CSV table of C-alpha atoms in Angstrom, one decimal:
chain,number,residue,atom,x,y,z
A,1,UNK,CA,12.5,16.1,-13.6
A,2,UNK,CA,13.2,14.5,-10.4
A,3,UNK,CA,11.8,10.3,-10.0
A,4,UNK,CA,9.8,9.5,-7.8
A,5,UNK,CA,9.4,5.9,-6.1
A,6,UNK,CA,5.8,5.1,-4.2
A,7,UNK,CA,5.5,1.8,-1.5
A,8,UNK,CA,1.7,1.2,-0.8
A,9,UNK,CA,1.0,-0.6,2.2
A,10,UNK,CA,-1.9,-2.5,0.8
A,11,UNK,CA,-3.7,-3.9,3.6
A,12,UNK,CA,-2.6,-0.8,5.8
A,13,UNK,CA,-4.7,1.7,3.6
A,14,UNK,CA,-7.2,-0.8,3.0
A,15,UNK,CA,-8.4,-1.0,6.8
A,16,UNK,CA,-7.8,2.5,6.7
A,17,UNK,CA,-10.2,2.5,3.8
A,18,UNK,CA,-12.5,-0.2,5.5
A,19,UNK,CA,-13.2,2.1,8.5
A,20,UNK,CA,-15.2,5.1,6.8
A,21,UNK,CA,-17.3,2.3,5.6
A,22,UNK,CA,-17.3,4.0,2.0
A,23,UNK,CA,-16.3,0.5,0.0
A,24,UNK,CA,-16.6,2.6,-3.5
A,25,UNK,CA,-12.9,3.6,-2.1
A,26,UNK,CA,-11.5,0.1,-2.3
A,27,UNK,CA,-11.0,0.7,-6.3
A,28,UNK,CA,-8.6,2.9,-6.1
A,29,UNK,CA,-7.1,3.0,-8.8
A,30,UNK,CA,-3.6,4.1,-6.9
A,31,UNK,CA,-1.8,5.6,-10.1
A,32,UNK,CA,-4.4,7.8,-10.8
A,33,UNK,CA,-3.6,9.1,-6.6
A,34,UNK,CA,0.2,8.6,-7.9
A,35,UNK,CA,0.1,11.4,-10.1
A,36,UNK,CA,-1.6,14.1,-8.1
A,37,UNK,CA,0.8,13.1,-4.7
A,38,UNK,CA,3.6,14.7,-7.7
A,39,UNK,CA,4.9,18.0,-7.7
A,40,UNK,CA,5.0,20.1,-11.1
A,41,UNK,CA,8.5,18.6,-11.5
A,42,UNK,CA,8.6,15.6,-10.8
A,43,UNK,CA,7.8,11.6,-12.3
A,44,UNK,CA,6.6,8.4,-11.6
A,45,UNK,CA,9.8,6.1,-11.6
A,46,UNK,CA,8.0,2.9,-10.0
A,47,UNK,CA,5.0,1.9,-8.1
A,48,UNK,CA,5.0,-1.0,-5.6
A,49,UNK,CA,2.2,-2.7,-3.9
A,50,UNK,CA,2.3,-4.2,-0.7
A,51,UNK,CA,-0.7,-7.2,0.1
A,52,UNK,CA,-0.7,-10.4,0.9
A,53,UNK,CA,-4.2,-12.8,-0.3
A,54,UNK,CA,-6.1,-14.2,2.3
A,55,UNK,CA,-6.9,-17.9,0.9
A,56,UNK,CA,-8.9,-19.2,3.4
A,57,UNK,CA,-11.6,-16.3,3.0
A,58,UNK,CA,-12.9,-17.6,-1.0
A,59,UNK,CA,-14.6,-14.4,-1.2
A,60,UNK,CA,-12.4,-12.0,-0.2
A,61,UNK,CA,-9.7,-13.8,-1.9
A,62,UNK,CA,-11.3,-13.6,-5.0
A,63,UNK,CA,-11.6,-9.0,-4.8
A,64,UNK,CA,-8.2,-9.1,-4.4
A,65,UNK,CA,-7.2,-10.8,-6.9
A,66,UNK,CA,-9.3,-8.6,-9.3
A,67,UNK,CA,-8.2,-5.5,-7.8
A,68,UNK,CA,-4.0,-6.6,-8.4
A,69,UNK,CA,-5.3,-7.7,-11.8
A,70,UNK,CA,-6.5,-3.9,-12.4
A,71,UNK,CA,-3.1,-2.7,-10.4
A,72,UNK,CA,-1.3,-5.1,-13.0
A,73,UNK,CA,-3.2,-2.8,-15.7
A,74,UNK,CA,-1.4,0.2,-15.2
A,75,UNK,CA,2.0,-0.8,-14.6
A,76,UNK,CA,2.3,-1.3,-10.9
A,77,UNK,CA,4.9,-3.8,-9.2
A,78,UNK,CA,3.4,-5.9,-7.2
A,79,UNK,CA,5.3,-7.5,-4.4
A,80,UNK,CA,2.8,-10.2,-2.4
A,81,UNK,CA,3.6,-11.7,1.4
A,82,UNK,CA,1.6,-14.4,2.9
A,83,UNK,CA,-0.2,-15.5,6.2
A,84,UNK,CA,0.4,-17.7,8.8
A,85,UNK,CA,-2.1,-19.4,11.3
A,86,UNK,CA,-1.3,-19.0,14.3
A,87,UNK,CA,-3.2,-20.3,17.7
A,88,UNK,CA,-3.5,-18.3,20.5
A,89,UNK,CA,-4.6,-19.9,23.5
A,90,UNK,CA,-8.0,-19.5,25.4
A,91,UNK,CA,-7.6,-18.8,29.8
A,92,UNK,CA,-10.5,-18.9,30.8
A,93,UNK,CA,-12.2,-20.2,27.8
A,94,UNK,CA,-9.6,-23.1,27.7
A,95,UNK,CA,-10.1,-23.3,24.3
A,96,UNK,CA,-7.5,-22.7,21.1
A,97,UNK,CA,-7.8,-19.6,18.7
A,98,UNK,CA,-6.8,-20.0,15.4
A,99,UNK,CA,-6.0,-17.1,13.1
A,100,UNK,CA,-4.0,-15.8,10.2
A,101,UNK,CA,-1.8,-12.9,10.4
A,102,UNK,CA,-0.6,-11.4,7.5
A,103,UNK,CA,3.8,-11.6,7.2
A,104,UNK,CA,6.5,-9.8,4.7
A,105,UNK,CA,4.3,-6.6,3.9
A,106,UNK,CA,7.1,-4.0,6.1
A,107,UNK,CA,9.6,-6.8,5.1
A,108,UNK,CA,9.1,-6.3,2.0
A,109,UNK,CA,9.2,-2.7,1.6
A,110,UNK,CA,11.8,-2.1,3.9
A,111,UNK,CA,13.8,-3.8,1.7
A,112,UNK,CA,12.3,-2.4,-1.5
A,113,UNK,CA,13.1,1.0,0.3
A,114,UNK,CA,16.4,0.3,0.8
A,115,UNK,CA,17.4,-1.4,-2.0
A,116,UNK,CA,16.6,1.8,-4.4
A,117,UNK,CA,18.3,4.2,-1.4
A,118,UNK,CA,21.5,2.4,-1.2
A,119,UNK,CA,21.0,2.0,-5.2
A,120,UNK,CA,19.9,6.0,-6.0
A,121,UNK,CA,17.2,4.2,-7.8
A,122,UNK,CA,14.9,7.4,-7.3
A,123,UNK,CA,15.0,11.3,-6.2
A,124,UNK,CA,12.5,11.1,-4.0
A,125,UNK,CA,10.2,7.8,-2.0
A,126,UNK,CA,6.8,7.9,-0.9
A,127,UNK,CA,5.2,5.6,1.7
A,128,UNK,CA,1.7,5.1,1.7
A,129,UNK,CA,1.8,3.5,5.2
A,130,UNK,CA,0.7,4.1,8.9
A,131,UNK,CA,3.3,0.7,10.1
A,132,UNK,CA,5.7,2.8,12.9
A,133,UNK,CA,7.5,-0.9,12.1
A,134,UNK,CA,8.5,0.6,8.8
A,135,UNK,CA,11.2,3.4,11.2
A,136,UNK,CA,14.3,1.9,10.8
A,137,UNK,CA,14.0,1.0,7.7
A,138,UNK,CA,13.2,4.5,7.2
A,139,UNK,CA,16.7,5.4,8.8
A,140,UNK,CA,18.4,2.8,7.0
A,141,UNK,CA,17.6,5.0,3.8
A,142,UNK,CA,18.5,8.0,4.7
A,143,UNK,CA,21.4,6.6,6.4
A,144,UNK,CA,22.6,5.0,3.1
A,145,UNK,CA,21.7,8.5,0.8
A,146,UNK,CA,20.8,11.4,2.6
A,147,UNK,CA,19.5,12.4,-0.5
A,148,UNK,CA,16.6,10.5,-0.7
A,149,UNK,CA,14.0,12.7,0.1
A,150,UNK,CA,11.4,10.8,1.9
A,151,UNK,CA,7.3,11.9,2.3
A,152,UNK,CA,5.0,9.6,4.6
A,153,UNK,CA,1.7,9.4,3.3
A,154,UNK,CA,-0.4,8.8,6.3
A,155,UNK,CA,-3.9,7.0,6.3
A,156,UNK,CA,-7.1,8.1,7.7
A,157,UNK,CA,-7.8,8.0,11.5
A,158,UNK,CA,-3.7,6.6,12.2
A,159,UNK,CA,-1.3,8.8,13.8
A,160,UNK,CA,2.1,7.7,12.7
A,161,UNK,CA,4.0,10.2,15.3
A,162,UNK,CA,7.4,8.0,15.1
A,163,UNK,CA,6.8,8.2,10.9
A,164,UNK,CA,6.1,11.6,11.1
A,165,UNK,CA,9.9,12.0,13.1
A,166,UNK,CA,11.8,9.9,9.9
A,167,UNK,CA,9.9,11.7,6.8
A,168,UNK,CA,11.0,14.8,4.8
A,169,UNK,CA,6.8,16.3,5.1
A,170,UNK,CA,3.8,14.4,5.9
A,171,UNK,CA,0.3,14.3,3.4
A,172,UNK,CA,-3.0,13.2,5.1
A,173,UNK,CA,-4.7,10.5,2.4
A,174,UNK,CA,-8.1,12.3,3.9
A,175,UNK,CA,-6.9,15.8,2.4
A,176,UNK,CA,-7.2,14.2,-0.6
A,177,UNK,CA,-10.8,12.9,-2.6
A,178,UNK,CA,-10.8,9.6,-2.8
A,179,UNK,CA,-13.6,9.5,-5.2
A,180,UNK,CA,-11.2,11.3,-7.5
A,181,UNK,CA,-8.9,8.5,-8.2
A,182,UNK,CA,-11.1,5.1,-8.7
A,183,UNK,CA,-11.5,2.5,-11.6
A,184,UNK,CA,-14.3,2.3,-13.5
A,185,UNK,CA,-16.8,-0.1,-13.0
A,186,UNK,CA,-15.7,-1.9,-16.1
A,187,UNK,CA,-11.8,-2.2,-17.6
A,188,UNK,CA,-10.6,-3.2,-20.1
A,189,UNK,CA,-7.0,-5.1,-20.1
A,190,UNK,CA,-4.8,-4.4,-22.5
A,191,UNK,CA,-4.9,-8.1,-23.2
A,192,UNK,CA,-8.5,-7.2,-24.4
A,193,UNK,CA,-10.2,-9.4,-21.7
A,194,UNK,CA,-12.5,-7.1,-19.7
A,195,UNK,CA,-12.4,-7.2,-15.1
A,196,UNK,CA,-15.4,-5.7,-12.7
A,197,UNK,CA,-16.1,-3.8,-9.8
A,198,UNK,CA,-16.9,-6.3,-7.5
A,199,UNK,CA,-20.3,-5.9,-6.9
A,200,UNK,CA,-20.2,-4.8,-3.0
A,201,UNK,CA,-16.6,-2.2,-4.3
A,202,UNK,CA,-19.7,0.0,-6.5
């Protein structure tokens, strides 16, 4: 059996799903989706979920924490980056606009992908993202381990032409019926605690 590692760009997928205007899809069990992506001669080696907490948005932060607890319960490895506060000066109204920019996710994906390629930790790497910033990391992983098969699962409404050029092949997330891969509304964790799907995701 071939060992497959999955690298999930949490925010990239989340924002693509958000544009589909179906909040129920945000309660997605990525392990079930990854199992569906596998071929008959493949097995899951590791699943990595990359994201960051928007701690200044209390409601979003709490929902995200619940979701990540559900992912951890499935044995998914969580790799968190962070947000940095930035200021942009808007000249025409003479106003300093403060905003938060998510940092480190693409770097964390790159580090983990290249590490696994160099150490021959898997036979195949499946990246769920449409972020073209990952192109150099994919090129490096291929250079270090030419036998490593790299697959890109492209989110809805994303072209990702530069990623397609680097992958052995690509899949479209929109080709999968995501409704089939949702967590139940109530989950009993391995420690017997229960978590509930956020109301606006039901």
